[in-house]
PDB file of C-alpha atoms in Angstrom:
ATOM      1  CA  MET A   1     119.149 156.110  85.165  1.00  0.00           C
ATOM      2  CA  TRP A   2     115.744 154.557  84.393  1.00  0.00           C
ATOM      3  CA  ARG A   3     116.306 154.997  80.649  1.00  0.00           C
ATOM      4  CA  ARG A   4     119.619 153.133  80.782  1.00  0.00           C
ATOM      5  CA  GLY A   5     119.820 149.384  80.299  1.00  0.00           C
ATOM      6  CA  SER A   6     116.395 147.766  80.386  1.00  0.00           C
ATOM      7  CA  TYR A   7     114.133 148.004  83.393  1.00  0.00           C
ATOM      8  CA  GLU A   8     111.767 145.698  81.497  1.00  0.00           C
ATOM      9  CA  ILE A   9     114.345 142.935  82.021  1.00  0.00           C
ATOM     10  CA  VAL A  10     115.395 143.931  85.544  1.00  0.00           C
ATOM     11  CA  GLY A  11     111.775 144.408  86.595  1.00  0.00           C
ATOM     12  CA  ASP A  12     110.984 140.853  85.523  1.00  0.00           C
ATOM     13  CA  TRP A  13     113.894 139.527  87.599  1.00  0.00           C
ATOM     14  CA  ILE A  14     112.568 141.193  90.737  1.00  0.00           C
ATOM     15  CA  ARG A  15     108.839 140.815  90.030  1.00  0.00           C
ATOM     16  CA  PRO A  16     108.196 138.319  92.873  1.00  0.00           C
ATOM     17  CA  ALA A  17     109.757 140.724  95.368  1.00  0.00           C
ATOM     18  CA  SER A  18     107.760 143.637  93.966  1.00  0.00           C
ATOM     19  CA  LEU A  19     104.471 141.744  94.257  1.00  0.00           C
ATOM     20  CA  SER A  20     105.192 140.741  97.847  1.00  0.00           C
ATOM     21  CA  VAL A  21     104.060 144.185  98.957  1.00  0.00           C
ATOM     22  CA  LEU A  22     100.503 143.337  97.881  1.00  0.00           C
ATOM     23  CA  ASP A  23     100.522 140.142  99.928  1.00  0.00           C
ATOM     24  CA  LEU A  24     101.794 142.029 102.972  1.00  0.00           C
ATOM     25  CA  ILE A  25      99.044 144.646 102.596  1.00  0.00           C
ATOM     26  CA  GLU A  26      96.348 141.973 102.383  1.00  0.00           C
ATOM     27  CA  ASP A  27      97.852 140.265 105.434  1.00  0.00           C
ATOM     28  CA  ALA A  28      97.870 143.568 107.349  1.00  0.00           C
ATOM     29  CA  THR A  29      94.210 144.257 106.567  1.00  0.00           C
ATOM     30  CA  GLY A  30      92.988 140.686 106.730  1.00  0.00           C
ATOM     31  CA  SER A  31      91.026 141.313 103.537  1.00  0.00           C
ATOM     32  CA  PRO A  32      91.612 141.271  99.762  1.00  0.00           C
ATOM     33  CA  LEU A  33      92.318 144.289  97.585  1.00  0.00           C
ATOM     34  CA  ASP A  34      89.010 143.871  95.773  1.00  0.00           C
ATOM     35  CA  GLY A  35      87.173 147.207  95.569  1.00  0.00           C
ATOM     36  CA  ARG A  36      90.005 149.319  96.978  1.00  0.00           C
ATOM     37  CA  ARG A  37      91.438 152.398  95.280  1.00  0.00           C
ATOM     38  CA  LEU A  38      95.165 151.833  94.806  1.00  0.00           C
ATOM     39  CA  LEU A  39      97.938 154.170  93.650  1.00  0.00           C
ATOM     40  CA  ASP A  40     101.180 152.553  92.491  1.00  0.00           C
ATOM     41  CA  VAL A  41     103.993 155.112  92.676  1.00  0.00           C
ATOM     42  CA  ALA A  42     107.039 154.687  90.424  1.00  0.00           C
ATOM     43  CA  THR A  43     105.092 151.928  88.709  1.00  0.00           C
ATOM     44  CA  GLY A  44     107.809 151.162  86.145  1.00  0.00           C
ATOM     45  CA  THR A  45     106.583 148.455  83.780  1.00  0.00           C
ATOM     46  CA  GLY A  46     103.433 148.044  85.863  1.00  0.00           C
ATOM     47  CA  ALA A  47     103.969 144.696  87.622  1.00  0.00           C
ATOM     48  CA  VAL A  48     102.355 145.740  90.918  1.00  0.00           C
ATOM     49  CA  ALA A  49      99.651 147.867  89.301  1.00  0.00           C
ATOM     50  CA  ILE A  50      98.593 145.062  86.953  1.00  0.00           C
ATOM     51  CA  GLU A  51      98.529 142.434  89.698  1.00  0.00           C
ATOM     52  CA  ALA A  52      96.524 144.761  91.966  1.00  0.00           C
ATOM     53  CA  ALA A  53      93.992 145.222  89.167  1.00  0.00           C
ATOM     54  CA  ARG A  54      93.821 141.437  88.743  1.00  0.00           C
ATOM     55  CA  ARG A  55      92.933 141.262  92.444  1.00  0.00           C
ATOM     56  CA  GLY A  56      90.029 143.651  91.936  1.00  0.00           C
ATOM     57  CA  ALA A  57      91.495 147.033  92.909  1.00  0.00           C
ATOM     58  CA  THR A  58      90.825 150.251  90.997  1.00  0.00           C
ATOM     59  CA  VAL A  59      94.392 151.224  90.074  1.00  0.00           C
ATOM     60  CA  VAL A  60      96.342 154.290  89.003  1.00  0.00           C
ATOM     61  CA  GLY A  61     100.034 153.863  88.184  1.00  0.00           C
ATOM     62  CA  VAL A  62     102.382 156.865  88.066  1.00  0.00           C
ATOM     63  CA  ASP A  63     105.928 156.928  86.687  1.00  0.00           C
ATOM     64  CA  LEU A  64     108.281 159.624  85.404  1.00  0.00           C
ATOM     65  CA  THR A  65     109.589 157.571  82.446  1.00  0.00           C
ATOM     66  CA  ASP A  66     107.307 157.488  79.446  1.00  0.00           C
ATOM     67  CA  GLU A  67     109.131 154.534  77.854  1.00  0.00           C
ATOM     68  CA  LEU A  68     108.332 152.381  80.890  1.00  0.00           C
ATOM     69  CA  LEU A  69     104.697 153.486  80.894  1.00  0.00           C
ATOM     70  CA  GLU A  70     104.346 152.368  77.277  1.00  0.00           C
ATOM     71  CA  ILE A  71     105.471 148.890  78.342  1.00  0.00           C
ATOM     72  CA  ALA A  72     103.118 148.989  81.345  1.00  0.00           C
ATOM     73  CA  GLU A  73     100.150 149.944  79.173  1.00  0.00           C
ATOM     74  CA  ARG A  74     100.934 147.147  76.712  1.00  0.00           C
ATOM     75  CA  ARG A  75     101.269 144.587  79.500  1.00  0.00           C
ATOM     76  CA  ALA A  76      98.021 145.693  81.133  1.00  0.00           C
ATOM     77  CA  ALA A  77      96.213 145.287  77.805  1.00  0.00           C
ATOM     78  CA  GLU A  78      97.750 141.827  77.346  1.00  0.00           C
ATOM     79  CA  ALA A  79      96.634 140.884  80.878  1.00  0.00           C
ATOM     80  CA  GLY A  80      93.107 142.102  80.151  1.00  0.00           C
ATOM     81  CA  VAL A  81      92.972 144.517  83.105  1.00  0.00           C
ATOM     82  CA  ASN A  82      92.126 148.183  83.325  1.00  0.00           C
ATOM     83  CA  VAL A  83      94.850 150.370  84.857  1.00  0.00           C
ATOM     84  CA  ARG A  84      95.085 154.136  84.423  1.00  0.00           C
ATOM     85  CA  PHE A  85      98.702 155.100  83.872  1.00  0.00           C
ATOM     86  CA  GLU A  86      99.904 158.680  84.329  1.00  0.00           C
ATOM     87  CA  LEU A  87     103.246 160.315  83.549  1.00  0.00           C
ATOM     88  CA  GLY A  88     104.508 162.098  86.649  1.00  0.00           C
ATOM     89  CA  ASP A  89     106.965 162.358  89.526  1.00  0.00           C
ATOM     90  CA  PHE A  90     106.169 160.946  92.967  1.00  0.00           C
ATOM     91  CA  ASP A  91     107.072 164.338  94.434  1.00  0.00           C
ATOM     92  CA  GLN A  92     104.612 166.158  92.153  1.00  0.00           C
ATOM     93  CA  LEU A  93     101.496 164.046  92.458  1.00  0.00           C
ATOM     94  CA  ASP A  94      99.242 167.112  92.513  1.00  0.00           C
ATOM     95  CA  ASP A  95     100.109 167.673  88.856  1.00  0.00           C
ATOM     96  CA  VAL A  96      98.544 164.382  87.750  1.00  0.00           C
ATOM     97  CA  LEU A  97      96.057 163.360  90.450  1.00  0.00           C
ATOM     98  CA  ALA A  98      94.108 166.544  91.210  1.00  0.00           C
ATOM     99  CA  ASP A  99      92.249 165.936  94.501  1.00  0.00           C
ATOM    100  CA  GLU A 100      92.124 162.122  94.333  1.00  0.00           C
ATOM    101  CA  ASP A 101      92.856 160.044  97.402  1.00  0.00           C
ATOM    102  CA  PHE A 102      93.441 156.319  97.819  1.00  0.00           C
ATOM    103  CA  ASP A 103      92.878 153.426 100.205  1.00  0.00           C
ATOM    104  CA  VAL A 104      96.271 151.921  99.368  1.00  0.00           C
ATOM    105  CA  ILE A 105      99.526 153.317  97.983  1.00  0.00           C
ATOM    106  CA  THR A 106     102.316 151.015  96.838  1.00  0.00           C
ATOM    107  CA  SER A 107     105.865 151.626  95.692  1.00  0.00           C
ATOM    108  CA  ALA A 108     108.018 148.612  94.855  1.00  0.00           C
ATOM    109  CA  PHE A 109     111.678 149.661  94.746  1.00  0.00           C
ATOM    110  CA  GLY A 110     110.560 153.148  93.696  1.00  0.00           C
ATOM    111  CA  VAL A 111     110.361 155.792  96.427  1.00  0.00           C
ATOM    112  CA  ILE A 112     113.493 154.288  97.998  1.00  0.00           C
ATOM    113  CA  PHE A 113     115.355 156.372  95.397  1.00  0.00           C
ATOM    114  CA  ALA A 114     113.729 159.650  96.486  1.00  0.00           C
ATOM    115  CA  PRO A 115     116.385 162.320  97.160  1.00  0.00           C
ATOM    116  CA  ASP A 116     114.295 163.717 100.048  1.00  0.00           C
ATOM    117  CA  PRO A 117     112.514 160.798 101.763  1.00  0.00           C
ATOM    118  CA  ALA A 118     110.727 163.003 104.306  1.00  0.00           C
ATOM    119  CA  ALA A 119     109.234 165.213 101.602  1.00  0.00           C
ATOM    120  CA  THR A 120     108.216 162.185  99.555  1.00  0.00           C
ATOM    121  CA  LEU A 121     106.470 160.582 102.517  1.00  0.00           C
ATOM    122  CA  ASP A 122     104.641 163.882 103.084  1.00  0.00           C
ATOM    123  CA  HIS A 123     103.331 163.699  99.503  1.00  0.00           C
ATOM    124  CA  LEU A 124     102.144 160.125 100.006  1.00  0.00           C
ATOM    125  CA  GLU A 125     100.446 161.008 103.306  1.00  0.00           C
ATOM    126  CA  GLN A 126      98.397 163.657 101.536  1.00  0.00           C
ATOM    127  CA  ARG A 127      97.015 161.021  99.149  1.00  0.00           C
ATOM    128  CA  ILE A 128      96.062 158.276 101.614  1.00  0.00           C
ATOM    129  CA  VAL A 129      92.753 158.091 103.489  1.00  0.00           C
ATOM    130  CA  GLU A 130      92.623 157.648 107.252  1.00  0.00           C
ATOM    131  CA  GLN A 131      93.460 154.027 108.127  1.00  0.00           C
ATOM    132  CA  GLY A 132      94.748 153.650 104.573  1.00  0.00           C
ATOM    133  CA  LEU A 133      97.973 151.745 103.918  1.00  0.00           C
ATOM    134  CA  ILE A 134     101.270 152.598 102.222  1.00  0.00           C
ATOM    135  CA  GLY A 135     103.332 149.591 101.129  1.00  0.00           C
ATOM    136  CA  VAL A 136     107.022 149.942 100.236  1.00  0.00           C
ATOM    137  CA  THR A 137     109.735 147.483  99.240  1.00  0.00           C
ATOM    138  CA  GLY A 138     113.403 148.421  99.438  1.00  0.00           C
ATOM    139  CA  TRP A 139     116.791 146.795  98.998  1.00  0.00           C
ATOM    140  CA  ASP A 140     118.851 145.911 102.029  1.00  0.00           C
ATOM    141  CA  ALA A 141     121.462 148.603 102.681  1.00  0.00           C
ATOM    142  CA  GLU A 142     124.235 145.992 102.746  1.00  0.00           C
ATOM    143  CA  GLY A 143     122.901 143.676 100.065  1.00  0.00           C
ATOM    144  CA  ALA A 144     124.060 142.550  96.659  1.00  0.00           C
ATOM    145  CA  LEU A 145     122.544 145.489  94.778  1.00  0.00           C
ATOM    146  CA  VAL A 146     124.343 148.148  96.827  1.00  0.00           C
ATOM    147  CA  PRO A 147     127.989 148.876  95.822  1.00  0.00           C
ATOM    148  CA  SER A 148     130.549 147.435  98.200  1.00  0.00           C
ATOM    149  CA  GLU A 149     132.857 149.604 100.274  1.00  0.00           C
ATOM    150  CA  SER A 150     135.841 148.196  98.399  1.00  0.00           C
ATOM    151  CA  MET A 151     134.391 149.443  95.105  1.00  0.00           C
ATOM    152  CA  LEU A 152     133.558 152.886  96.450  1.00  0.00           C
ATOM    153  CA  GLU A 153     137.013 153.238  98.006  1.00  0.00           C
ATOM    154  CA  LEU A 154     138.507 153.113  94.497  1.00  0.00           C
ATOM    155  CA  LEU A 155     136.949 156.473  93.679  1.00  0.00           C
ATOM    156  CA  PRO A 156     139.036 159.578  94.356  1.00  0.00           C
ATOM    157  CA  GLU A 157     135.906 161.281  95.685  1.00  0.00           C
ATOM    158  CA  ARG A 158     133.078 159.280  97.200  1.00  0.00           C
ATOM    159  CA  PRO A 159     129.817 160.015  95.350  1.00  0.00           C
ATOM    160  CA  PRO A 160     126.654 160.872  97.280  1.00  0.00           C
ATOM    161  CA  MET A 161     124.812 157.649  98.051  1.00  0.00           C
ATOM    162  CA  LEU A 162     121.192 157.166  99.024  1.00  0.00           C
ATOM    163  CA  ASP A 163     120.734 155.633 102.462  1.00  0.00           C
ATOM    164  CA  MET A 164     118.692 152.528 101.681  1.00  0.00           C
ATOM    165  CA  SER A 165     118.013 151.957 105.386  1.00  0.00           C
ATOM    166  CA  THR A 166     115.732 155.025 105.434  1.00  0.00           C
ATOM    167  CA  TRP A 167     112.865 153.049 103.845  1.00  0.00           C
ATOM    168  CA  THR A 168     113.820 149.665 105.338  1.00  0.00           C
ATOM    169  CA  THR A 169     115.311 149.148 108.796  1.00  0.00           C
ATOM    170  CA  ALA A 170     114.913 152.812 109.773  1.00  0.00           C
ATOM    171  CA  ILE A 171     111.437 153.368 108.350  1.00  0.00           C
ATOM    172  CA  ALA A 172     109.909 153.773 111.827  1.00  0.00           C
ATOM    173  CA  GLU A 173     112.198 156.768 112.367  1.00  0.00           C
ATOM    174  CA  LEU A 174     110.996 158.270 109.087  1.00  0.00           C
ATOM    175  CA  CYS A 175     107.430 158.085 110.428  1.00  0.00           C
ATOM    176  CA  VAL A 176     108.172 160.036 113.630  1.00  0.00           C
ATOM    177  CA  GLY A 177     106.102 163.228 113.795  1.00  0.00           C
ATOM    178  CA  ARG A 178     103.832 162.114 110.966  1.00  0.00           C
ATOM    179  CA  SER A 179     100.362 160.638 110.794  1.00  0.00           C
ATOM    180  CA  VAL A 180     101.614 157.216 109.707  1.00  0.00           C
ATOM    181  CA  GLU A 181     103.028 154.305 111.686  1.00  0.00           C
ATOM    182  CA  VAL A 182     104.536 150.956 110.793  1.00  0.00           C
ATOM    183  CA  ALA A 183     101.772 148.342 110.617  1.00  0.00           C
ATOM    184  CA  ALA A 184     103.888 145.453 109.322  1.00  0.00           C
ATOM    185  CA  ALA A 185     107.484 144.797 108.267  1.00  0.00           C
ATOM    186  CA  ARG A 186     109.248 141.771 106.840  1.00  0.00           C
ATOM    187  CA  GLU A 187     112.821 140.933 105.892  1.00  0.00           C
ATOM    188  CA  ARG A 188     112.890 138.765 102.803  1.00  0.00           C
ATOM    189  CA  GLU A 189     115.174 137.403 100.127  1.00  0.00           C
ATOM    190  CA  LEU A 190     114.772 136.800  96.419  1.00  0.00           C
ATOM    191  CA  MET A 191     116.885 134.227  94.593  1.00  0.00           C
ATOM    192  CA  VAL A 192     117.615 135.056  90.935  1.00  0.00           C
ATOM    193  CA  ALA A 193     119.225 132.406  88.724  1.00  0.00           C
ATOM    194  CA  PHE A 194     122.199 133.095  86.446  1.00  0.00           C
ATOM    195  CA  PRO A 195     124.618 130.774  84.639  1.00  0.00           C
ATOM    196  CA  SER A 196     127.542 132.137  86.687  1.00  0.00           C
ATOM    197  CA  VAL A 197     128.681 135.042  88.849  1.00  0.00           C
ATOM    198  CA  GLU A 198     130.454 136.472  85.807  1.00  0.00           C
ATOM    199  CA  ASP A 199     127.223 136.339  83.809  1.00  0.00           C
ATOM    200  CA  ALA A 200     125.283 137.985  86.652  1.00  0.00           C
ATOM    201  CA  ALA A 201     127.804 140.828  86.743  1.00  0.00           C
ATOM    202  CA  ASP A 202     127.717 141.242  82.973  1.00  0.00           C
ATOM    203  CA  GLN A 203     123.915 141.280  82.867  1.00  0.00           C
ATOM    204  CA  LEU A 204     123.610 143.731  85.757  1.00  0.00           C
ATOM    205  CA  GLU A 205     126.084 146.048  84.054  1.00  0.00           C
ATOM    206  CA  ARG A 206     124.191 145.777  80.772  1.00  0.00           C
ATOM    207  CA  TRP A 207     120.590 146.004  81.991  1.00  0.00           C
ATOM    208  CA  ALA A 208     120.573 147.725  85.424  1.00  0.00           C
ATOM    209  CA  GLY A 209     120.965 151.450  84.809  1.00  0.00           C
ATOM    210  CA  GLY A 210     122.538 152.236  88.172  1.00  0.00           C
ATOM    211  CA  TRP A 211     125.323 149.705  87.690  1.00  0.00           C
ATOM    212  CA  THR A 212     125.779 150.848  84.089  1.00  0.00           C
ATOM    213  CA  GLN A 213     126.378 154.415  85.221  1.00  0.00           C
ATOM    214  CA  LEU A 214     128.663 153.473  88.097  1.00  0.00           C
ATOM    215  CA  LEU A 215     130.911 151.266  85.971  1.00  0.00           C
ATOM    216  CA  GLU A 216     131.071 153.930  83.263  1.00  0.00           C
ATOM    217  CA  THR A 217     132.349 156.281  85.973  1.00  0.00           C
ATOM    218  CA  PHE A 218     135.105 153.790  86.802  1.00  0.00           C
ATOM    219  CA  ASP A 219     135.947 153.468  83.099  1.00  0.00           C
ATOM    220  CA  ALA A 220     136.294 157.240  82.766  1.00  0.00           C
ATOM    221  CA  LEU A 221     138.805 157.140  85.638  1.00  0.00           C
ATOM    222  CA  GLN A 222     140.627 154.184  84.029  1.00  0.00           C
ATOM    223  CA  LEU A 223     139.601 152.013  86.990  1.00  0.00           C
ATOM    224  CA  GLY A 224     137.118 149.830  85.143  1.00  0.00           C
ATOM    225  CA  ASP A 225     139.076 146.559  85.210  1.00  0.00           C
ATOM    226  CA  GLU A 226     139.780 146.761  88.934  1.00  0.00           C
ATOM    227  CA  ALA A 227     136.192 147.791  89.693  1.00  0.00           C
ATOM    228  CA  ARG A 228     134.771 144.847  87.742  1.00  0.00           C
ATOM    229  CA  VAL A 229     136.955 142.377  89.668  1.00  0.00           C
ATOM    230  CA  LEU A 230     135.606 143.824  92.925  1.00  0.00           C
ATOM    231  CA  PHE A 231     132.069 143.787  91.517  1.00  0.00           C
ATOM    232  CA  ARG A 232     132.297 140.070  90.805  1.00  0.00           C
ATOM    233  CA  GLU A 233     133.743 139.403  94.256  1.00  0.00           C
ATOM    234  CA  HIS A 234     130.863 141.387  95.751  1.00  0.00           C
ATOM    235  CA  LEU A 235     128.237 139.355  93.892  1.00  0.00           C
ATOM    236  CA  ALA A 236     129.996 136.086  94.704  1.00  0.00           C
ATOM    237  CA  ALA A 237     129.498 136.803  98.405  1.00  0.00           C
ATOM    238  CA  PHE A 238     125.721 136.696  97.819  1.00  0.00           C
ATOM    239  CA  SER A 239     125.698 133.695  95.479  1.00  0.00           C
ATOM    240  CA  ALA A 240     125.048 130.006  95.947  1.00  0.00           C
ATOM    241  CA  ASP A 241     125.937 127.250  93.478  1.00  0.00           C
ATOM    242  CA  THR A 242     123.147 125.274  91.818  1.00  0.00           C
ATOM    243  CA  ASP A 243     123.075 122.422  89.307  1.00  0.00           C
ATOM    244  CA  ASP A 244     122.495 124.960  86.522  1.00  0.00           C
ATOM    245  CA  GLY A 245     124.813 127.758  87.650  1.00  0.00           C
ATOM    246  CA  ILE A 246     124.269 130.096  90.588  1.00  0.00           C
ATOM    247  CA  GLU A 247     121.488 131.861  92.432  1.00  0.00           C
ATOM    248  CA  LEU A 248     122.101 135.455  93.440  1.00  0.00           C
ATOM    249  CA  ARG A 249     120.484 136.333  96.781  1.00  0.00           C
ATOM    250  CA  LEU A 250     118.818 139.740  96.794  1.00  0.00           C
ATOM    251  CA  ASP A 251     117.907 140.773 100.343  1.00  0.00           C
ATOM    252  CA  TYR A 252     115.039 143.236 100.658  1.00  0.00           C
ATOM    253  CA  HIS A 253     112.498 144.641 103.104  1.00  0.00           C
ATOM    254  CA  ALA A 254     108.741 144.984 102.703  1.00  0.00           C
ATOM    255  CA  SER A 255     106.961 147.455 104.980  1.00  0.00           C
ATOM    256  CA  VAL A 256     103.401 148.651 105.376  1.00  0.00           C
ATOM    257  CA  LEU A 257     102.531 151.996 106.954  1.00  0.00           C
ATOM    258  CA  ARG A 258      99.054 152.863 108.245  1.00  0.00           C
ATOM    259  CA  ARG A 259      97.689 156.389 108.351  1.00  0.00           C
ATOM    260  CA  VAL A 260      96.365 156.893 111.878  1.00  0.00           C
ATOM    261  CA  GLY A 261      95.422 160.551 111.929  1.00  0.00           C
TER     262      GLY A 261
END
């Protein structure tokens, strides 16, 4: 999915939401990131990792897509910051990080796609120092970027869907029985400008790999036209008119976990 479309484009759309996790971490600690060791998991094109380095952190960014890491390395060089980027999966951190641990771990719209959230959180716990923080951003389970029920009902067999609430509204439940607890949580929204709802739908289909794959599935079933009508209706429900077109509201959650034992 991450090699489809262009996460370089999509990542720039959502960059303000991604960076909000750093602000929430600094708010939770009452101190800047300067001097902290930070691991950015599923770093993508490096937005969070680069900004953390700008704020004085010593940063490692890990991602499983080498094409995205090439962009991240280029952007870090252009920004004049030093970030160590490693190719790897967030469920196999031992393969790339040896025995390193960190004061802060971040994952902006990354670990929310983990097929086994409990196992992934276990891996992150092993890498964070006591009283260290794990910051995660995730899309709202009923927001614009999650397929609507009306779209999914078109399919003859409902595909397995990740439960976005696991890392957002239900994140406290994910922490039960572990050495981490919720230190801070915020519900937020990001407004992204497009010329029209139709343009937003077309761009999401072209550049956002998940939507590309889903709509290709509808096409293969000869349901593409009907699915695209429902897709536009879905986006319209989260859109507001502006003088220059529309703004699409992307609801998301930012959470910070603290390791307490």
